[in-house]
XYZ file of C-alpha atoms in Angstrom:
607
model
C -22.145 41.985 1.922
C -21.367 43.508 -1.443
C -23.565 42.302 -4.280
C -20.949 42.910 -6.927
C -20.734 39.839 -9.141
C -17.575 37.716 -8.877
C -16.416 39.697 -5.824
C -15.961 36.491 -3.821
C -14.119 33.265 -4.486
C -16.420 30.278 -4.279
C -13.980 28.613 -1.882
C -15.011 31.208 0.722
C -18.730 30.400 0.384
C -19.125 28.126 3.419
C -17.316 30.445 5.808
C -19.482 33.355 4.627
C -22.621 31.250 5.096
C -21.459 30.616 8.660
C -20.908 34.322 9.287
C -24.445 35.096 8.123
C -26.067 32.281 10.084
C -24.241 33.140 13.313
C -25.437 36.733 12.981
C -29.043 36.095 11.898
C -29.530 32.512 13.234
C -30.474 31.387 9.709
C -29.794 32.033 6.035
C -32.851 33.881 4.750
C -34.216 34.138 1.202
C -32.944 37.709 0.970
C -29.506 36.500 2.072
C -29.533 33.828 -0.623
C -30.396 36.391 -3.298
C -27.452 38.571 -2.259
C -25.076 35.618 -1.943
C -25.960 34.178 -5.353
C -25.248 37.563 -6.955
C -22.008 38.046 -5.029
C -20.700 34.631 -6.061
C -22.256 34.682 -9.538
C -24.015 31.367 -9.009
C -27.660 30.446 -9.499
C -30.109 30.478 -6.628
C -30.809 26.777 -7.232
C -27.113 25.887 -6.988
C -26.790 27.854 -3.755
C -29.841 26.180 -2.223
C -28.366 22.826 -3.228
C -25.195 23.604 -1.293
C -26.990 24.939 1.784
C -29.442 22.021 1.954
C -26.615 19.473 1.804
C -25.236 20.401 5.241
C -27.044 19.614 8.486
C -26.135 22.774 10.375
C -27.259 25.420 7.886
C -30.814 26.607 8.538
C -33.174 28.328 6.097
C -35.535 29.262 8.929
C -34.683 30.938 12.225
C -33.168 28.243 14.450
C -33.446 30.129 17.735
C -31.213 32.587 19.535
C -29.956 29.513 21.369
C -29.747 26.590 18.946
C -29.476 23.323 20.869
C -28.167 20.135 19.247
C -28.614 17.090 21.470
C -26.382 14.143 20.614
C -28.475 11.045 19.794
C -25.646 8.547 19.245
C -25.989 5.035 20.626
C -23.569 5.776 23.495
C -25.656 8.801 24.471
C -28.837 6.737 24.338
C -27.342 4.212 26.759
C -26.449 7.032 29.153
C -29.142 9.609 29.966
C -30.304 10.761 26.529
C -34.029 10.150 26.899
C -34.337 11.844 30.297
C -32.192 14.777 29.161
C -34.244 15.160 25.974
C -37.465 15.123 27.978
C -36.009 17.742 30.343
C -35.072 20.057 27.465
C -38.555 19.717 25.948
C -40.198 20.398 29.314
C -38.066 23.406 30.256
C -38.216 25.003 26.805
C -41.827 24.066 26.123
C -41.410 22.578 22.633
C -40.827 19.211 21.008
C -37.513 18.325 19.390
C -37.189 19.729 15.872
C -38.980 22.984 16.666
C -38.278 26.583 17.708
C -40.082 28.468 20.480
C -42.611 31.088 19.382
C -40.472 33.888 20.817
C -37.463 32.604 18.833
C -35.375 32.156 21.973
C -34.704 28.408 21.749
C -34.419 25.851 18.961
C -34.098 22.171 19.895
C -32.678 19.585 17.483
C -31.012 16.180 17.526
C -27.736 15.388 15.797
C -25.420 12.399 15.458
C -22.131 11.896 17.328
C -20.460 15.214 18.232
C -17.116 13.771 19.355
C -17.928 13.692 23.075
C -18.712 9.999 23.550
C -16.611 9.827 26.726
C -18.698 12.599 28.340
C -22.281 11.695 27.514
C -24.995 12.809 27.560
C -23.739 15.868 25.658
C -25.095 18.733 23.581
C -23.973 21.771 21.629
C -25.642 25.142 22.172
C -24.542 27.623 19.517
C -21.617 25.184 19.195
C -20.534 25.602 22.808
C -20.120 22.187 24.431
C -22.185 20.959 27.375
C -21.143 17.551 28.717
C -22.352 15.003 31.292
C -25.844 16.479 31.174
C -28.601 15.443 33.574
C -32.224 16.614 33.806
C -31.254 18.728 36.822
C -28.424 20.409 34.894
C -30.774 21.104 31.988
C -33.291 22.816 34.273
C -30.592 25.066 35.759
C -29.061 25.791 32.352
C -32.301 26.879 30.671
C -33.255 28.986 33.675
C -29.939 30.856 33.602
C -30.131 31.409 29.852
C -33.603 32.919 30.291
C -32.100 35.212 32.937
C -29.533 36.447 30.418
C -26.373 34.687 31.563
C -23.837 34.153 28.769
C -23.381 30.791 27.098
C -19.625 31.027 27.524
C -19.937 31.310 31.306
C -22.258 28.309 31.461
C -20.574 25.911 29.022
C -17.944 23.456 30.169
C -15.007 22.994 27.805
C -14.665 19.253 27.084
C -12.102 17.417 29.157
C -9.225 15.711 27.373
C -9.565 12.548 29.486
C -6.124 11.188 28.547
C -6.279 7.952 30.516
C -3.091 6.183 29.469
C 0.254 6.703 27.744
C 3.202 4.261 27.516
C 6.420 4.839 29.415
C 8.091 8.140 28.555
C 10.535 6.850 25.942
C 7.687 5.114 24.089
C 5.165 7.961 24.112
C 4.810 9.703 20.760
C 1.886 12.121 21.028
C 1.131 13.067 24.619
C 4.557 14.023 25.869
C 5.698 17.623 26.481
C 5.503 19.831 23.416
C 8.029 22.557 22.606
C 7.177 24.938 19.781
C 9.350 24.545 16.699
C 11.375 21.522 17.851
C 10.069 19.246 15.098
C 10.090 21.902 12.404
C 13.696 22.870 13.075
C 14.778 19.328 12.205
C 14.298 20.072 8.501
C 17.105 22.643 8.513
C 19.779 21.323 6.181
C 17.580 18.471 4.928
C 16.281 18.372 1.358
C 12.527 17.829 0.792
C 13.164 14.432 -0.834
C 15.065 13.340 2.273
C 12.111 14.303 4.471
C 9.850 12.124 2.316
C 12.346 9.250 2.480
C 12.310 9.538 6.274
C 8.516 9.350 6.428
C 8.562 6.364 4.063
C 11.127 4.589 6.230
C 8.975 5.205 9.323
C 6.141 3.169 7.736
C 3.695 5.850 8.832
C 0.280 5.312 7.267
C -2.927 7.323 7.348
C -4.472 7.320 10.817
C -7.972 8.251 9.746
C -8.777 4.631 8.900
C -7.664 4.158 5.276
C -3.986 3.539 6.198
C -2.497 4.626 2.888
C 1.310 5.021 3.272
C 1.938 8.671 4.128
C 5.387 8.909 2.570
C 4.075 7.492 -0.699
C 1.238 10.042 -0.782
C 3.723 12.868 -0.201
C 5.984 11.472 -2.931
C 3.152 11.355 -5.468
C 2.275 14.963 -4.719
C 5.879 16.123 -4.955
C 6.318 14.360 -8.311
C 3.334 16.216 -9.810
C 4.680 19.535 -11.054
C 2.434 22.553 -10.535
C 2.602 26.266 -9.815
C 0.600 25.673 -6.634
C 0.089 22.771 -4.238
C -1.950 22.410 -1.072
C -1.866 20.593 2.270
C -5.247 19.853 3.830
C -5.662 18.580 7.368
C -8.791 16.458 7.608
C -10.122 17.472 11.030
C -13.665 16.414 10.119
C -13.652 13.701 12.772
C -17.142 12.407 12.108
C -16.786 8.658 12.716
C -19.137 7.882 15.629
C -17.262 7.092 18.823
C -14.078 8.830 17.669
C -12.715 11.903 19.479
C -8.916 11.477 19.483
C -8.355 14.320 17.006
C -10.375 16.669 19.213
C -8.104 15.903 22.149
C -4.930 16.109 20.055
C -5.863 19.532 18.641
C -6.761 20.807 22.094
C -3.669 19.383 23.798
C -1.027 20.113 21.135
C -2.376 22.415 18.375
C 1.180 23.490 17.590
C 2.214 19.917 16.832
C -0.461 19.750 14.127
C 0.714 23.019 12.593
C 4.305 21.771 12.521
C 3.207 18.543 10.838
C 1.356 20.479 8.140
C 4.302 22.825 7.600
C 6.715 19.901 7.310
C 4.383 18.295 4.748
C 4.297 21.586 2.839
C 8.092 21.723 2.769
C 8.326 18.103 1.607
C 5.895 18.347 -1.320
C 6.436 21.987 -2.295
C 3.107 23.378 -1.064
C 2.794 26.966 0.135
C -0.759 26.908 1.467
C -2.501 24.715 4.006
C -6.031 24.433 5.340
C -7.432 22.826 8.471
C -10.907 21.536 7.570
C -12.493 21.625 11.022
C -15.828 19.927 11.660
C -18.596 22.259 12.812
C -19.010 20.249 16.002
C -15.520 21.449 17.011
C -16.222 25.165 16.559
C -15.047 25.689 20.141
C -11.506 24.696 19.039
C -11.329 27.303 16.266
C -10.224 30.172 18.502
C -7.396 28.117 20.002
C -6.154 27.042 16.583
C -6.271 30.620 15.292
C -4.284 31.889 18.283
C -1.684 29.161 17.740
C -1.354 30.058 14.050
C -0.818 33.693 15.070
C 1.964 32.701 17.498
C 3.680 30.693 14.754
C 3.544 33.681 12.425
C 5.032 35.916 15.115
C 7.890 33.452 15.694
C 8.685 33.118 11.988
C 7.505 29.490 11.959
C 4.811 30.295 9.384
C 4.696 32.802 6.563
C 7.636 33.695 4.299
C 11.149 32.229 4.450
C 10.368 30.019 7.437
C 13.377 29.309 9.697
C 15.388 31.584 7.436
C 15.166 29.093 4.568
C 14.922 31.111 1.358
C 11.761 30.284 -0.573
C 10.234 28.170 2.218
C 6.827 29.840 2.432
C 3.769 28.322 4.061
C 0.512 29.845 5.294
C -2.451 28.302 7.085
C -6.163 28.982 7.295
C -9.183 27.262 8.834
C -12.218 26.122 6.835
C -15.307 25.207 8.840
C -17.399 22.198 7.906
C -21.164 22.309 8.353
C -22.211 18.810 9.363
C -21.830 16.083 6.746
C -20.233 12.739 7.647
C -19.383 12.022 4.013
C -17.002 15.008 3.999
C -14.557 12.811 5.888
C -13.897 11.257 2.463
C -11.110 13.297 0.874
C -12.747 14.132 -2.466
C -15.993 15.115 -0.723
C -13.989 17.275 1.677
C -12.254 19.018 -1.233
C -15.595 19.636 -2.961
C -16.882 21.157 0.266
C -13.850 23.449 0.502
C -14.543 24.602 -3.046
C -18.016 25.770 -2.028
C -19.878 22.786 -3.447
C -22.031 20.006 -2.066
C -19.727 17.578 -0.288
C -20.215 14.736 -2.741
C -17.421 12.213 -3.392
C -16.038 11.948 -6.910
C -15.252 8.778 -8.837
C -11.531 9.546 -8.499
C -10.670 9.843 -12.146
C -7.770 11.745 -10.629
C -6.465 11.339 -7.108
C -6.102 14.524 -5.022
C -2.302 14.303 -5.275
C -2.798 14.716 -9.046
C -5.753 17.096 -9.201
C -7.177 18.066 -5.855
C -8.224 21.388 -4.363
C -8.871 23.919 -7.165
C -7.456 21.361 -9.611
C -3.984 21.437 -8.036
C -1.932 18.611 -6.448
C -3.162 18.228 -2.877
C -2.185 16.146 0.141
C -5.051 15.311 2.506
C -3.895 13.894 5.840
C -5.628 13.205 9.129
C -4.805 15.185 12.322
C -3.099 12.217 13.974
C -1.085 11.430 10.828
C 0.343 14.953 10.604
C 1.151 15.054 14.318
C 2.909 11.683 14.010
C 4.975 12.978 11.074
C 6.141 15.924 13.189
C 7.090 13.660 16.101
C 9.015 11.297 13.796
C 11.283 14.144 12.721
C 11.596 15.407 16.278
C 12.431 12.088 17.973
C 14.416 10.528 15.118
C 13.680 7.526 12.919
C 15.447 4.877 15.015
C 13.672 5.905 18.201
C 10.323 5.791 16.426
C 10.947 2.383 14.829
C 11.817 0.958 18.260
C 8.187 1.433 19.323
C 5.271 -0.788 18.285
C 5.622 -3.682 15.840
C 7.821 -4.231 12.805
C 5.007 -3.639 10.312
C 3.294 -0.841 12.248
C 5.819 1.096 14.330
C 4.863 3.804 16.792
C 1.745 4.300 18.864
C -1.975 4.650 18.155
C -4.564 6.873 19.766
C -7.759 5.139 20.867
C -11.090 6.772 21.699
C -12.891 4.644 24.286
C -16.519 4.940 25.372
C -19.432 2.833 26.536
C -19.589 0.224 29.271
C -16.201 0.695 30.917
C -14.929 2.444 34.041
C -12.331 4.567 32.257
C -13.642 6.118 29.035
C -11.323 8.559 27.308
C -8.139 8.626 25.232
C -5.472 5.926 25.269
C -2.110 6.134 23.540
C -0.943 2.554 23.129
C 1.843 0.807 21.281
C 0.804 -1.099 18.189
C 0.839 -4.802 19.037
C -1.137 -4.727 22.291
C -3.499 -7.675 22.762
C -7.161 -6.771 22.793
C -7.774 -8.597 26.076
C -5.053 -6.558 27.769
C -6.517 -3.359 26.357
C -9.955 -4.274 27.728
C -8.385 -4.767 31.162
C -6.684 -1.385 30.813
C -9.958 0.453 30.210
C -11.728 -1.639 32.877
C -14.387 -2.879 30.483
C -17.470 -4.193 32.258
C -18.175 -7.720 31.071
C -17.576 -6.789 27.390
C -19.884 -8.636 25.038
C -20.271 -6.604 21.858
C -17.552 -4.149 20.791
C -17.839 -1.674 17.932
C -14.280 -1.311 16.730
C -13.302 1.557 14.434
C -16.673 3.262 14.594
C -19.776 2.492 12.554
C -17.698 1.736 9.447
C -15.449 -0.704 11.306
C -16.251 -4.164 12.588
C -17.984 -5.953 15.422
C -15.807 -7.781 17.945
C -16.743 -10.537 20.375
C -14.965 -12.668 22.969
C -13.482 -14.766 20.158
C -11.389 -11.716 19.183
C -9.807 -11.107 22.589
C -6.489 -12.731 21.608
C -6.086 -10.574 18.494
C -3.455 -7.858 18.397
C -4.190 -4.214 17.733
C -1.792 -3.987 14.806
C -1.712 -3.876 11.035
C 0.161 -6.938 9.844
C -1.426 -8.249 6.650
C -4.682 -6.412 7.150
C -4.566 -4.129 4.113
C -3.833 -7.043 1.795
C -6.743 -8.953 3.312
C -9.069 -5.977 2.833
C -8.139 -5.628 -0.821
C -8.382 -9.350 -1.517
C -11.762 -9.891 0.101
C -13.466 -6.549 -0.524
C -15.411 -7.869 -3.509
C -15.919 -11.494 -2.543
C -18.657 -13.155 -0.504
C -19.581 -10.680 2.256
C -19.569 -13.196 5.104
C -16.240 -14.611 3.906
C -14.940 -11.038 3.878
C -16.155 -10.561 7.450
C -14.527 -13.844 8.474
C -11.198 -12.784 6.974
C -11.417 -9.414 8.730
C -11.688 -11.311 11.994
C -8.611 -13.442 11.342
C -6.029 -10.661 11.150
C -4.664 -7.803 13.241
C -6.945 -5.029 14.454
C -5.868 -1.962 12.498
C -7.837 0.866 14.013
C -8.923 4.329 12.983
C -9.247 4.951 16.688
C -12.647 4.058 18.217
C -13.746 1.437 20.743
C -17.397 1.422 21.811
C -17.949 -1.171 24.532
C -21.314 -2.845 25.192
C -21.897 -5.344 27.997
C -24.300 -8.283 28.113
C -27.218 -6.143 29.245
C -27.307 -4.421 25.843
C -29.425 -5.711 22.980
C -27.457 -6.044 19.751
C -30.258 -5.281 17.281
C -31.047 -1.721 18.478
C -27.328 -0.946 18.194
C -27.230 -2.202 14.598
C -30.467 -0.329 13.867
C -28.829 2.861 15.181
C -25.907 2.271 12.817
C -28.143 1.881 9.773
C -30.177 4.925 10.882
C -26.912 6.842 10.791
C -25.924 5.706 7.304
C -29.403 6.367 5.911
C -29.142 9.930 7.235
C -25.527 10.513 6.198
C -25.503 9.011 2.692
C -25.035 11.837 0.208
C -27.636 10.081 -1.975
C -25.696 10.384 -5.210
C -25.457 6.615 -5.858
C -28.307 4.111 -5.678
C -26.532 1.212 -3.868
C -25.686 3.344 -0.841
C -28.809 5.508 -0.833
C -31.344 2.718 -1.343
C -29.365 -0.241 -0.012
C -28.862 1.186 3.463
C -32.515 2.221 3.598
C -33.576 -1.350 2.778
C -31.155 -2.818 5.335
C -32.620 -0.474 7.921
C -36.114 -1.782 7.157
C -34.898 -5.385 7.345
C -33.391 -4.808 10.794
C -36.640 -3.241 11.948
C -38.475 -6.315 10.665
C -36.074 -8.600 12.549
C -36.490 -6.555 15.747
C -40.259 -7.087 15.509
C -39.720 -10.854 15.026
C -41.426 -10.701 11.628
C -38.457 -11.958 9.603
C -37.433 -15.404 8.413
C -34.202 -16.947 7.127
C -34.816 -15.572 3.648
C -34.522 -12.079 5.102
C -31.078 -12.904 6.479
C -29.975 -14.183 3.088
C -31.285 -11.041 1.432
C -29.319 -8.918 3.905
C -26.119 -10.714 2.888
C -26.899 -10.243 -0.809
C -27.681 -6.549 -0.386
C -24.537 -6.015 1.690
C -22.487 -7.496 -1.143
C -24.147 -5.208 -3.708
C -23.636 -2.119 -1.528
C -20.003 -2.998 -0.846
C -19.168 -3.635 -4.500
C -21.183 -0.913 -6.194
C -21.068 2.142 -3.951
C -19.333 5.237 -5.233
C -17.175 5.957 -2.175
C -15.911 4.557 1.103
C -19.050 5.508 3.014
C -21.148 2.968 1.133
C -18.385 0.395 0.813
C -17.860 0.259 4.588
C -21.418 0.944 5.755
C -22.259 -2.759 6.071
C -19.092 -3.909 7.873
C -20.558 -3.904 11.382
C -23.735 -5.659 10.278
C -21.817 -8.367 8.423
C -19.399 -9.083 11.264
C -22.270 -9.068 13.766
C -24.117 -11.692 11.704
C -20.958 -13.780 11.651
C -20.164 -13.561 15.371
C -23.614 -13.319 16.925
C -25.889 -15.504 14.743
C -27.984 -16.425 17.788
C -29.023 -12.767 18.205
C -30.599 -12.868 14.747
C -31.918 -16.427 14.810
C -33.842 -15.943 18.053
C -35.873 -13.200 16.371
C -36.855 -15.234 13.315
C -40.497 -16.239 12.912
C -39.780 -19.938 13.198
C -37.913 -19.372 16.471
C -40.192 -16.791 18.083
C -43.363 -17.544 20.033
C -45.425 -14.636 18.718
C -46.111 -15.765 15.145
C -45.376 -18.786 13.067
C -43.737 -18.363 9.684
C -46.128 -17.740 6.827
C -46.144 -20.760 4.518
C -46.694 -19.507 0.987
C -47.079 -22.977 -0.567
C -49.733 -23.961 1.945
C -51.579 -20.682 1.543
C -51.978 -21.064 -2.221
C -52.475 -24.841 -2.217
C -56.271 -24.677 -2.703
C -55.873 -21.996 -5.352
C -53.477 -24.244 -7.288
C -55.919 -27.175 -7.042
C -58.803 -25.099 -8.432
C -56.666 -23.768 -11.284
C -55.537 -27.307 -12.153
C -59.163 -28.534 -12.177
C -60.239 -25.671 -14.464
C -57.373 -26.358 -16.836
C -58.195 -30.072 -16.871
C -61.876 -29.366 -17.593
C -60.979 -26.899 -20.325
C -58.676 -29.380 -21.997
C-alpha cells in the first residue's frame, strides 16, 4: 500500500481493510499506521472504525478463522455439541487462537443459514448441518492441508413453495435483460408512476412506498445520484435475500439499473453483508456478463445518456448497518452509526448526494413488475398489498426454507404448509418483529392498515401498542421462527436481548442502557427472583426505549418482549417470587417495621 497522503478515497477504506485482513489474518499496528497516512485520517479515528465491526481483528485470528453461529435456532439444534467438538478437536476454548496460529474459534450471531443449522463460517466459507462427527473430519482434513473450498458446502436454496406459475413473481425462470428492455421508449417519470401504481413497498421491513422514494430522489436535482442495494440481511432468522441473490443475481442487477434510470443515478452499490462473502464472486461474474452484453456501462440498450455502473461494498458485521443511514456511513468509511435524519438519504445520502436505498427483494420485485406488466402483478395478492412475499422459515417444522406466498394467506394455512410441529411461540419478522401465539392463527399475512396502526401507537402505552399490533394484518419483513411447546419462552427472549445488547451501536443511552437493563430483568425472572414490580418496570423501560431511541434498532428492540408479555403472561407470572416455591417475596414494610417503631419511640422521647 502506498503511504502517500490522500491517495485513497475514504469510501474505499472498508474494502482495503478486508484485503489486508484476508492476507495477514488481522489488521496490525503497522498496517494501521500506513492506512491512517494513506487516507489522511488520525490513528484514533481509524481504530474507532475498525473496532466498530465484529469481523475486523487487531490480533491474528488464525489461518482458519471459525465463526460458529450462536443464534437461538442453532442452540435448539446441535450448537452445544458442535461447539464442544470444535473446542476438543482444535484444543482451545471459544474466543481464542491456537498457539501455532492455525485455528481461531469465535461465536457470532445469525449468519443467514437458519434453515441449515448448526452452521459456521470458516474464512467466510459456509459449513451447514454440522455435527460433532463432521467437525472431527473437517478439522482433521484441514490439518492435512486440504483446501477450504473443497470441504465447504455451498448453502442450499431450499425453495420449498411457490404459487402456481401465473402467480409466481420471484422464483420463476429468469431471462437476462427481459425486465430491463421494458424501459425502452418509456420516460423515467413513467417508470416511477408504474412502480407507484403497483403499490410496491420496501420489503426489508419498513414498508415505505418504493415509488414515492424514487420520486423524491428524482425530484432532488444533483450532478450525481446513487442507488444502494441493502444486502446486509442481518435480521435473525432471515435468509430470503441470500437465496434470491444466489438464484437470480441478474434480476437484482436489473432492478438496480431500472431504479437508476428512473431517478437519474449513474452509480450503484450492492452493500453485501460479510456473512455472504461466498456470494461475492457470483455477483461479480454476473456484473461482468451484464457489461459484456451492454446491459451495464455507457448508453445501456442503446439509449443515449443512460449510463449505470455497479460495484460491491462488503460489510464487516454490524446489525445496525441494516438501517439506511448507518449503512451509508459505513460505505463512507465511517463507524456504522445511524444519524438523526436531519436529511433523508433521498435528499442527502451517500457522499452528500441524493440516494435511494432499497432492499434486495424490493429491487427484484420492481424488475419483475416491469417484466410481467402492471395488471398481471396487481392480480396477485390483496388489494392493498399486491404481489407475493418471500418468507424465511426455520425452527420446529418439517420443511424449513424459503416460501414465496401471495399476500393474504392465513397464518394457520401457512403453518400447515411448512408442517409446523405443534406451534406454540412464533417469532415473526425476526427479533425486531413480534411474538405470535395460537390466538393469531386466523390473521392474514398482509398489510392492510398496519402502517397506520404502527404510526398511531408507536408512542403510546407499550402494551396497548402490542395489542394493536396483534389486531391487524401480519406485514412481514420475511422471517418465521417456529417454537413448539417443548421450548421455554424466557431463554428465547433472553437470547433476543443478548443480541440487542451486543448489536446496539451505543450512541444513544435509551438503546444502549435500556436493553442492558431489560436483559438483566429477564435473567432475574428466569431465576425466579422477580416480582410484579419488575414486570411493571419492564413495561416502563420498553416505552422509554421505544420513544427515545435514535434509530429503528432501539425503537423495535422491545417488540418481541412486549408482545410476549401480552400473549404469554403465564410464562412470566409462574416465575414471580409470589408464585414460585423457591423463595417468598421480600416484604420491605415488614422488614423495616421494627426500625420504624424504634425511630418513632426516639422521636417521641426527644419531643
